[in-house]
Amino acid sequence: MPDHALIEEIRSSSRLMVRELGFMNATLAATEYSPSAVHSLVEIENQGAMTAAQLVQILGLEKSSVSRMLARLLAAGELQEVPSENDARVKQLILTEKGMQTVGRINEYGAMRVIKALENLDATQQQAVAKGLTAYARALERCRDGDPVAPQHNIEIVTGYQPGMIGRIAEMHGTYYASNYNFGHFFEGKVASGLAEFCGRLHEPCNQVWLAVSNGRVVGSVAIDGQDLGNNEAHLRWFILDDRCRGTGMGRKLLSEAIAFCDGRGFDAVQLWTFSGLHAARRLYESFGFELLKEWQGDQWGMTMTEQQFTRRSPLHSAVTFSASVKGDFIDL
């Protein structure tokens, strides 16, 4: 455990930052809005579009408090609600023209505050501040709800079947996609049944599953099914992370293991399907060399969605394709 002096120094510095950044005030960033409203506008700009449920999860506030704050922003003309392109029953929040102008002023104000502060530090100190703040913010995030997930270096990646993994992976999928995309029992059941069937074939050398485990609990997974597609093509499946494990780099590490396995076995193609609107997942896929191949309307999850196929070409086969599927795959990091 850190010593008392270190703890008190961090607490004192945190209080000073809260005061100097203006979080003690009723409004923030030279706007007429509260800190939570300003934070919401910036997050919606970063995401492009998001649901109220997603915002509740990010802010860590009560649903009723977020609802009241969003009602004020909608009434002020900063936000508008639009139907999701994947499910018209789901409403997403986007910035209006007025909202984009407001966020532009917020970003200018925030950047100005950072620039003025960094002017008091040398280059080495500036890098130390950036790295230290990032590490501390991620550590605080992992402690949310009093159920911390261990830092990445305390998360073990194991392969092969582990007792309880089928239920846990299905639970992570069901909870995340019900909360964020209104998926129901059909989707969760499809994850569980497909995974149960796959586990019966894990003894085959072309199949493998990687599990991220923290304190004996599965907090992430990804699998490669080298049999169900045939033609020497692999299927990347059940890529998911516990919410409190997001942002730790563990998703990238799991995906790296799966891609290295595929390249090592010399598959001609690896396939996976997802749906549109999952911007963070798409950026992760593209960072591994994936390219969007095609889009179409489909209903394999019990509702009509704009499905997408991505392609990653193998370094060993110039004609190899890597496409992207969701039979319970992780779709948003």
mmCIF file of C-alpha atoms in Angstrom:
data_model
loop_
_atom_site.group_PDB
_atom_site.id
_atom_site.type_symbol
_atom_site.label_atom_id
_atom_site.label_comp_id
_atom_site.label_asym_id
_atom_site.label_seq_id
_atom_site.Cartn_x
_atom_site.Cartn_y
_atom_site.Cartn_z
ATOM 1 C CA MET A 1 0.000 0.000 0.000
ATOM 2 C CA PRO A 2 1.361 3.518 -0.812
ATOM 3 C CA ASP A 3 2.628 5.479 2.201
ATOM 4 C CA HIS A 4 0.476 8.109 3.915
ATOM 5 C CA ALA A 5 2.497 11.080 2.609
ATOM 6 C CA LEU A 6 2.065 9.983 -1.019
ATOM 7 C CA ILE A 7 -1.677 9.501 -0.557
ATOM 8 C CA GLU A 8 -2.081 12.950 0.985
ATOM 9 C CA GLU A 9 0.018 14.581 -1.751
ATOM 10 C CA ILE A 10 -2.200 13.074 -4.469
ATOM 11 C CA ARG A 11 -5.377 14.072 -2.625
ATOM 12 C CA SER A 12 -4.136 17.639 -2.118
ATOM 13 C CA SER A 13 -3.151 17.941 -5.785
ATOM 14 C CA SER A 14 -6.522 16.560 -6.859
ATOM 15 C CA ARG A 15 -8.369 19.182 -4.791
ATOM 16 C CA LEU A 16 -6.218 21.922 -6.274
ATOM 17 C CA MET A 17 -6.931 20.713 -9.837
ATOM 18 C CA VAL A 18 -10.678 20.603 -9.143
ATOM 19 C CA ARG A 19 -10.589 24.218 -7.946
ATOM 20 C CA GLU A 20 -8.307 25.553 -10.672
ATOM 21 C CA LEU A 21 -10.213 23.830 -13.476
ATOM 22 C CA GLY A 22 -13.457 25.384 -12.263
ATOM 23 C CA PHE A 23 -15.344 22.296 -11.121
ATOM 24 C CA MET A 24 -16.384 24.051 -7.902
ATOM 25 C CA ASN A 25 -18.368 26.560 -9.972
ATOM 26 C CA ALA A 26 -21.958 26.171 -11.096
ATOM 27 C CA THR A 27 -20.860 26.483 -14.723
ATOM 28 C CA LEU A 28 -17.760 25.323 -16.573
ATOM 29 C CA ALA A 29 -15.457 26.219 -19.486
ATOM 30 C CA ALA A 30 -16.842 29.727 -19.991
ATOM 31 C CA THR A 31 -20.315 28.354 -20.731
ATOM 32 C CA GLU A 32 -23.652 28.638 -18.976
ATOM 33 C CA TYR A 33 -23.718 24.868 -18.407
ATOM 34 C CA SER A 34 -22.832 22.640 -15.466
ATOM 35 C CA PRO A 35 -19.684 20.476 -15.485
ATOM 36 C CA SER A 36 -21.735 17.349 -16.249
ATOM 37 C CA ALA A 37 -23.453 19.059 -19.188
ATOM 38 C CA VAL A 38 -20.136 20.292 -20.599
ATOM 39 C CA HIS A 39 -18.661 16.808 -20.221
ATOM 40 C CA SER A 40 -21.685 15.304 -22.000
ATOM 41 C CA LEU A 41 -21.435 17.660 -24.971
ATOM 42 C CA VAL A 42 -17.727 16.840 -25.414
ATOM 43 C CA GLU A 43 -18.328 13.077 -25.167
ATOM 44 C CA ILE A 44 -21.143 13.207 -27.729
ATOM 45 C CA GLU A 45 -18.857 15.127 -30.089
ATOM 46 C CA ASN A 46 -16.132 12.482 -29.646
ATOM 47 C CA GLN A 47 -18.512 9.565 -30.209
ATOM 48 C CA GLY A 48 -20.471 11.105 -33.091
ATOM 49 C CA ALA A 49 -23.760 9.756 -31.690
ATOM 50 C CA MET A 50 -24.660 7.941 -28.494
ATOM 51 C CA THR A 51 -27.646 6.850 -26.436
ATOM 52 C CA ALA A 52 -28.643 8.214 -23.051
ATOM 53 C CA ALA A 53 -27.806 4.790 -21.565
ATOM 54 C CA GLN A 54 -24.259 5.001 -22.913
ATOM 55 C CA LEU A 55 -23.883 8.479 -21.422
ATOM 56 C CA VAL A 56 -25.084 7.237 -18.017
ATOM 57 C CA GLN A 57 -22.405 4.563 -18.146
ATOM 58 C CA ILE A 58 -19.641 6.997 -19.108
ATOM 59 C CA LEU A 59 -20.568 9.690 -16.570
ATOM 60 C CA GLY A 60 -21.217 7.282 -13.707
ATOM 61 C CA LEU A 61 -24.245 9.350 -12.628
ATOM 62 C CA GLU A 62 -27.796 8.361 -11.728
ATOM 63 C CA LYS A 63 -30.063 7.836 -14.715
ATOM 64 C CA SER A 64 -32.546 10.433 -13.436
ATOM 65 C CA SER A 65 -29.812 13.083 -13.095
ATOM 66 C CA VAL A 66 -28.576 12.470 -16.630
ATOM 67 C CA SER A 67 -32.151 12.545 -17.973
ATOM 68 C CA ARG A 68 -32.789 15.968 -16.426
ATOM 69 C CA MET A 69 -29.484 17.334 -17.717
ATOM 70 C CA LEU A 70 -30.150 16.023 -21.232
ATOM 71 C CA ALA A 71 -33.653 17.507 -21.194
ATOM 72 C CA ARG A 72 -32.118 20.934 -20.550
ATOM 73 C CA LEU A 73 -29.600 20.530 -23.371
ATOM 74 C CA LEU A 74 -32.337 19.393 -25.760
ATOM 75 C CA ALA A 75 -34.528 22.336 -24.773
ATOM 76 C CA ALA A 76 -31.594 24.712 -25.270
ATOM 77 C CA GLY A 77 -31.111 23.436 -28.817
ATOM 78 C CA GLU A 78 -27.623 22.001 -28.135
ATOM 79 C CA LEU A 79 -28.698 18.396 -28.820
ATOM 80 C CA GLN A 80 -31.265 16.560 -30.862
ATOM 81 C CA GLU A 81 -32.530 12.982 -30.829
ATOM 82 C CA VAL A 82 -32.417 10.884 -34.000
ATOM 83 C CA PRO A 83 -33.340 7.224 -34.649
ATOM 84 C CA SER A 84 -30.413 4.817 -34.657
ATOM 85 C CA GLU A 85 -29.498 3.679 -38.161
ATOM 86 C CA ASN A 86 -29.405 0.119 -36.781
ATOM 87 C CA ASP A 87 -32.734 0.161 -34.893
ATOM 88 C CA ALA A 88 -35.303 2.949 -35.281
ATOM 89 C CA ARG A 89 -36.638 2.174 -31.788
ATOM 90 C CA VAL A 90 -33.357 3.335 -30.254
ATOM 91 C CA LYS A 91 -32.860 7.110 -29.979
ATOM 92 C CA GLN A 92 -29.367 8.543 -30.274
ATOM 93 C CA LEU A 93 -28.144 11.971 -29.224
ATOM 94 C CA ILE A 94 -26.227 14.164 -31.671
ATOM 95 C CA LEU A 95 -25.051 17.756 -31.590
ATOM 96 C CA THR A 96 -27.039 20.414 -33.395
ATOM 97 C CA GLU A 97 -25.300 23.200 -35.293
ATOM 98 C CA LYS A 98 -25.551 25.275 -32.121
ATOM 99 C CA GLY A 99 -24.128 22.391 -30.116
ATOM 100 C CA MET A 100 -21.138 22.047 -32.438
ATOM 101 C CA GLN A 101 -20.403 25.748 -32.030
ATOM 102 C CA THR A 102 -20.660 25.421 -28.237
ATOM 103 C CA VAL A 103 -18.305 22.430 -28.171
ATOM 104 C CA GLY A 104 -15.901 24.317 -30.413
ATOM 105 C CA ARG A 105 -15.721 27.093 -27.809
ATOM 106 C CA ILE A 106 -15.349 24.542 -24.999
ATOM 107 C CA ASN A 107 -12.444 22.864 -26.796
ATOM 108 C CA GLU A 108 -10.742 26.183 -27.475
ATOM 109 C CA TYR A 109 -11.106 27.159 -23.805
ATOM 110 C CA GLY A 110 -9.817 23.785 -22.588
ATOM 111 C CA ALA A 111 -6.838 23.791 -24.945
ATOM 112 C CA MET A 112 -5.972 27.334 -23.852
ATOM 113 C CA ARG A 113 -5.935 26.289 -20.177
ATOM 114 C CA VAL A 114 -3.662 23.322 -20.930
ATOM 115 C CA ILE A 115 -1.291 25.412 -23.058
ATOM 116 C CA LYS A 116 -0.947 28.092 -20.378
ATOM 117 C CA ALA A 117 -0.241 25.489 -17.703
ATOM 118 C CA LEU A 118 2.306 23.588 -19.817
ATOM 119 C CA GLU A 119 4.193 26.815 -20.472
ATOM 120 C CA ASN A 120 5.313 26.591 -16.835
ATOM 121 C CA LEU A 121 6.915 23.152 -17.387
ATOM 122 C CA ASP A 122 9.852 21.899 -19.421
ATOM 123 C CA ALA A 123 9.451 19.174 -22.078
ATOM 124 C CA THR A 124 10.315 16.324 -19.690
ATOM 125 C CA GLN A 125 7.823 17.548 -17.105
ATOM 126 C CA GLN A 126 5.123 17.916 -19.778
ATOM 127 C CA GLN A 127 5.537 14.262 -20.814
ATOM 128 C CA ALA A 128 5.515 13.169 -17.166
ATOM 129 C CA VAL A 129 2.249 15.052 -16.578
ATOM 130 C CA ALA A 130 0.569 13.508 -19.625
ATOM 131 C CA LYS A 131 1.615 9.957 -18.757
ATOM 132 C CA GLY A 132 0.893 10.333 -15.051
ATOM 133 C CA LEU A 133 -2.565 11.809 -15.521
ATOM 134 C CA THR A 134 -3.493 9.114 -18.024
ATOM 135 C CA ALA A 135 -2.340 6.303 -15.732
ATOM 136 C CA TYR A 136 -4.096 7.775 -12.692
ATOM 137 C CA ALA A 137 -7.336 8.417 -14.589
ATOM 138 C CA ARG A 138 -7.392 4.819 -15.840
ATOM 139 C CA ALA A 139 -6.715 3.542 -12.317
ATOM 140 C CA LEU A 140 -9.650 5.573 -10.967
ATOM 141 C CA GLU A 141 -11.881 4.266 -13.768
ATOM 142 C CA ARG A 142 -11.059 0.679 -12.864
ATOM 143 C CA CYS A 143 -12.206 1.338 -9.283
ATOM 144 C CA ARG A 144 -15.701 2.485 -10.315
ATOM 145 C CA ASP A 145 -18.616 0.878 -8.420
ATOM 146 C CA GLY A 146 -16.198 -0.459 -5.802
ATOM 147 C CA ASP A 147 -15.382 -3.504 -7.960
ATOM 148 C CA PRO A 148 -11.934 -2.819 -9.389
ATOM 149 C CA VAL A 149 -10.507 -4.771 -12.273
ATOM 150 C CA ALA A 150 -6.798 -5.385 -11.872
ATOM 151 C CA PRO A 151 -4.349 -3.329 -13.960
ATOM 152 C CA GLN A 152 -3.258 -4.899 -17.221
ATOM 153 C CA HIS A 153 -0.072 -6.386 -15.736
ATOM 154 C CA ASN A 154 -2.249 -8.276 -13.177
ATOM 155 C CA ILE A 155 -4.574 -9.678 -15.829
ATOM 156 C CA GLU A 156 -3.567 -13.106 -17.033
ATOM 157 C CA ILE A 157 -4.323 -14.353 -20.542
ATOM 158 C CA VAL A 158 -5.087 -18.067 -20.641
ATOM 159 C CA THR A 159 -6.107 -20.348 -23.496
ATOM 160 C CA GLY A 160 -8.517 -23.237 -23.751
ATOM 161 C CA TYR A 161 -11.766 -24.080 -21.987
ATOM 162 C CA GLN A 162 -12.168 -22.802 -18.427
ATOM 163 C CA PRO A 163 -15.116 -23.781 -16.174
ATOM 164 C CA GLY A 164 -17.795 -21.067 -16.208
ATOM 165 C CA MET A 165 -16.484 -19.331 -19.326
ATOM 166 C CA ILE A 166 -19.574 -20.009 -21.449
ATOM 167 C CA GLY A 167 -21.934 -18.333 -18.988
ATOM 168 C CA ARG A 168 -19.559 -15.465 -18.250
ATOM 169 C CA ILE A 169 -18.902 -14.614 -21.921
ATOM 170 C CA ALA A 170 -22.633 -14.795 -22.676
ATOM 171 C CA GLU A 171 -23.292 -12.544 -19.657
ATOM 172 C CA MET A 172 -20.825 -9.884 -20.831
ATOM 173 C CA HIS A 173 -22.364 -9.896 -24.321
ATOM 174 C CA GLY A 174 -25.953 -9.876 -23.086
ATOM 175 C CA THR A 175 -25.427 -7.085 -20.573
ATOM 176 C CA TYR A 176 -23.417 -4.790 -22.849
ATOM 177 C CA TYR A 177 -25.593 -5.083 -25.964
ATOM 178 C CA ALA A 178 -28.889 -4.919 -24.078
ATOM 179 C CA SER A 179 -27.779 -1.705 -22.372
ATOM 180 C CA ASN A 180 -26.314 -0.032 -25.443
ATOM 181 C CA TYR A 181 -28.156 -1.488 -28.453
ATOM 182 C CA ASN A 182 -31.404 -2.926 -27.070
ATOM 183 C CA PHE A 183 -30.523 -6.560 -27.887
ATOM 184 C CA GLY A 184 -32.529 -9.160 -25.956
ATOM 185 C CA HIS A 185 -32.595 -12.835 -25.019
ATOM 186 C CA PHE A 186 -32.341 -13.957 -28.664
ATOM 187 C CA PHE A 187 -28.854 -12.485 -28.941
ATOM 188 C CA GLU A 188 -27.602 -13.727 -25.571
ATOM 189 C CA GLY A 189 -28.954 -17.216 -26.275
ATOM 190 C CA LYS A 190 -27.234 -17.243 -29.648
ATOM 191 C CA VAL A 191 -23.930 -16.367 -27.979
ATOM 192 C CA ALA A 192 -24.299 -19.121 -25.379
ATOM 193 C CA SER A 193 -25.386 -21.862 -27.780
ATOM 194 C CA GLY A 194 -22.733 -21.028 -30.354
ATOM 195 C CA LEU A 195 -19.990 -20.927 -27.736
ATOM 196 C CA ALA A 196 -21.124 -24.223 -26.196
ATOM 197 C CA GLU A 197 -20.930 -25.920 -29.597
ATOM 198 C CA PHE A 198 -17.498 -24.423 -30.263
ATOM 199 C CA CYS A 199 -16.100 -25.645 -26.927
ATOM 200 C CA GLY A 200 -16.747 -29.200 -28.077
ATOM 201 C CA ARG A 201 -14.236 -28.601 -30.895
ATOM 202 C CA LEU A 202 -11.507 -26.812 -28.941
ATOM 203 C CA HIS A 203 -9.293 -29.899 -29.079
ATOM 204 C CA GLU A 204 -8.791 -29.284 -32.802
ATOM 205 C CA PRO A 205 -5.463 -27.452 -33.443
ATOM 206 C CA CYS A 206 -7.113 -24.893 -35.770
ATOM 207 C CA ASN A 207 -9.444 -23.668 -32.973
ATOM 208 C CA GLN A 208 -8.484 -21.597 -29.941
ATOM 209 C CA VAL A 209 -9.921 -19.228 -27.329
ATOM 210 C CA TRP A 210 -8.064 -16.597 -25.305
ATOM 211 C CA LEU A 211 -9.441 -15.428 -21.956
ATOM 212 C CA ALA A 212 -8.351 -12.369 -19.963
ATOM 213 C CA VAL A 213 -8.673 -13.378 -16.300
ATOM 214 C CA SER A 214 -8.501 -11.046 -13.278
ATOM 215 C CA ASN A 215 -8.594 -12.585 -9.782
ATOM 216 C CA GLY A 216 -10.129 -15.757 -11.196
ATOM 217 C CA ARG A 217 -12.864 -13.895 -13.117
ATOM 218 C CA VAL A 218 -13.062 -13.741 -16.904
ATOM 219 C CA VAL A 219 -12.950 -10.075 -17.980
ATOM 220 C CA GLY A 220 -12.334 -10.507 -21.712
ATOM 221 C CA SER A 221 -12.340 -13.074 -24.497
ATOM 222 C CA VAL A 222 -11.709 -13.731 -28.170
ATOM 223 C CA ALA A 223 -11.803 -16.957 -30.173
ATOM 224 C CA ILE A 224 -10.665 -18.234 -33.543
ATOM 225 C CA ASP A 225 -12.836 -20.910 -35.154
ATOM 226 C CA GLY A 226 -10.864 -22.519 -37.954
ATOM 227 C CA GLN A 227 -13.543 -25.017 -38.961
ATOM 228 C CA ASP A 228 -16.996 -23.524 -39.399
ATOM 229 C CA LEU A 229 -16.281 -21.549 -42.591
ATOM 230 C CA GLY A 230 -14.156 -24.099 -44.450
ATOM 231 C CA ASN A 231 -11.872 -23.251 -47.390
ATOM 232 C CA ASN A 232 -8.950 -22.609 -45.014
ATOM 233 C CA GLU A 233 -10.756 -19.553 -43.618
ATOM 234 C CA ALA A 234 -10.875 -18.687 -39.914
ATOM 235 C CA HIS A 235 -13.702 -16.998 -38.048
ATOM 236 C CA LEU A 236 -12.898 -14.468 -35.298
ATOM 237 C CA ARG A 237 -15.637 -14.749 -32.649
ATOM 238 C CA TRP A 238 -16.733 -13.642 -29.146
ATOM 239 C CA PHE A 239 -14.419 -10.638 -28.822
ATOM 240 C CA ILE A 240 -15.642 -8.850 -25.671
ATOM 241 C CA LEU A 241 -14.315 -6.975 -22.626
ATOM 242 C CA ASP A 242 -15.771 -6.246 -19.226
ATOM 243 C CA ASP A 243 -16.743 -2.553 -19.129
ATOM 244 C CA ARG A 244 -14.192 -1.730 -16.423
ATOM 245 C CA CYS A 245 -11.457 -3.368 -18.487
ATOM 246 C CA ARG A 246 -11.946 -1.056 -21.465
ATOM 247 C CA GLY A 247 -9.193 1.460 -22.091
ATOM 248 C CA THR A 248 -6.485 -0.722 -20.507
ATOM 249 C CA GLY A 249 -5.094 -2.010 -23.813
ATOM 250 C CA MET A 250 -6.300 -5.537 -23.040
ATOM 251 C CA GLY A 251 -8.622 -5.615 -26.057
ATOM 252 C CA ARG A 252 -5.724 -4.869 -28.365
ATOM 253 C CA LYS A 253 -3.622 -7.537 -26.646
ATOM 254 C CA LEU A 254 -6.334 -10.184 -27.061
ATOM 255 C CA LEU A 255 -6.837 -9.279 -30.700
ATOM 256 C CA SER A 256 -3.070 -9.408 -31.276
ATOM 257 C CA GLU A 257 -2.976 -12.967 -29.913
ATOM 258 C CA ALA A 258 -5.788 -14.046 -32.230
ATOM 259 C CA ILE A 259 -4.267 -12.435 -35.332
ATOM 260 C CA ALA A 260 -0.833 -13.913 -34.581
ATOM 261 C CA PHE A 261 -2.458 -17.347 -34.281
ATOM 262 C CA CYS A 262 -4.176 -16.926 -37.656
ATOM 263 C CA ASP A 263 -0.987 -15.777 -39.368
ATOM 264 C CA GLY A 264 0.994 -18.601 -37.778
ATOM 265 C CA ARG A 265 -1.412 -21.242 -39.068
ATOM 266 C CA GLY A 266 -1.444 -19.702 -42.534
ATOM 267 C CA PHE A 267 -5.197 -19.231 -42.948
ATOM 268 C CA ASP A 268 -6.117 -17.837 -46.345
ATOM 269 C CA ALA A 269 -8.743 -15.594 -44.726
ATOM 270 C CA VAL A 270 -10.196 -14.717 -41.335
ATOM 271 C CA GLN A 271 -13.794 -13.522 -41.246
ATOM 272 C CA LEU A 272 -15.985 -11.541 -38.862
ATOM 273 C CA TRP A 273 -19.182 -9.473 -39.312
ATOM 274 C CA THR A 274 -20.247 -6.429 -37.305
ATOM 275 C CA PHE A 275 -22.777 -3.596 -37.699
ATOM 276 C CA SER A 276 -22.316 0.075 -38.505
ATOM 277 C CA GLY A 277 -22.016 2.847 -35.956
ATOM 278 C CA LEU A 278 -19.406 1.172 -33.737
ATOM 279 C CA HIS A 279 -16.695 3.731 -34.343
ATOM 280 C CA ALA A 280 -14.219 2.697 -31.639
ATOM 281 C CA ALA A 281 -14.276 -0.939 -32.762
ATOM 282 C CA ARG A 282 -13.785 0.078 -36.367
ATOM 283 C CA ARG A 283 -10.720 2.140 -35.453
ATOM 284 C CA LEU A 284 -9.266 -0.864 -33.621
ATOM 285 C CA TYR A 285 -9.900 -3.201 -36.567
ATOM 286 C CA GLU A 286 -8.410 -0.732 -39.036
ATOM 287 C CA SER A 287 -5.308 -0.362 -36.880
ATOM 288 C CA PHE A 288 -4.694 -4.063 -37.562
ATOM 289 C CA GLY A 289 -5.073 -3.523 -41.304
ATOM 290 C CA PHE A 290 -8.781 -4.322 -41.663
ATOM 291 C CA GLU A 291 -10.715 -2.707 -44.509
ATOM 292 C CA LEU A 292 -14.472 -2.343 -44.909
ATOM 293 C CA LEU A 293 -15.525 -4.736 -47.668
ATOM 294 C CA LYS A 294 -19.307 -4.301 -47.914
ATOM 295 C CA GLU A 295 -22.524 -3.394 -46.082
ATOM 296 C CA TRP A 296 -26.053 -4.788 -46.233
ATOM 297 C CA GLN A 297 -29.293 -4.959 -44.250
ATOM 298 C CA GLY A 298 -29.578 -8.101 -42.122
ATOM 299 C CA ASP A 299 -31.483 -9.429 -39.103
ATOM 300 C CA GLN A 300 -29.324 -12.183 -37.640
ATOM 301 C CA TRP A 301 -29.611 -10.604 -34.146
ATOM 302 C CA GLY A 302 -33.395 -10.465 -34.106
ATOM 303 C CA MET A 303 -33.739 -6.947 -35.559
ATOM 304 C CA THR A 304 -32.824 -5.267 -38.824
ATOM 305 C CA MET A 305 -29.284 -3.841 -38.729
ATOM 306 C CA THR A 306 -26.783 -2.410 -41.198
ATOM 307 C CA GLU A 307 -24.260 -5.225 -41.134
ATOM 308 C CA GLN A 308 -20.659 -4.814 -42.247
ATOM 309 C CA GLN A 309 -17.931 -7.089 -43.538
ATOM 310 C CA PHE A 310 -14.294 -6.097 -42.991
ATOM 311 C CA THR A 311 -11.204 -7.604 -44.623
ATOM 312 C CA ARG A 312 -7.693 -8.075 -43.334
ATOM 313 C CA ARG A 313 -5.218 -9.401 -45.859
ATOM 314 C CA SER A 314 -2.694 -11.936 -44.588
ATOM 315 C CA PRO A 315 0.986 -10.920 -44.863
ATOM 316 C CA LEU A 316 1.644 -14.450 -46.161
ATOM 317 C CA HIS A 317 -1.051 -14.506 -48.850
ATOM 318 C CA SER A 318 -1.638 -11.436 -50.969
ATOM 319 C CA ALA A 319 -5.132 -12.591 -51.865
ATOM 320 C CA VAL A 320 -6.153 -13.390 -48.295
ATOM 321 C CA THR A 321 -9.195 -11.618 -46.890
ATOM 322 C CA PHE A 322 -10.065 -10.868 -43.291
ATOM 323 C CA SER A 323 -13.693 -10.055 -42.782
ATOM 324 C CA ALA A 324 -15.572 -9.142 -39.543
ATOM 325 C CA SER A 325 -18.738 -11.126 -37.824
ATOM 326 C CA VAL A 326 -20.747 -10.795 -34.689
ATOM 327 C CA LYS A 327 -22.096 -14.114 -33.508
ATOM 328 C CA GLY A 328 -21.489 -12.520 -30.135
ATOM 329 C CA ASP A 329 -18.305 -10.724 -31.135
ATOM 330 C CA PHE A 330 -17.076 -7.627 -29.271
ATOM 331 C CA ILE A 331 -18.121 -4.697 -31.436
ATOM 332 C CA ASP A 332 -17.140 -1.502 -29.481
ATOM 333 C CA LEU A 333 -13.922 -0.841 -27.460
#
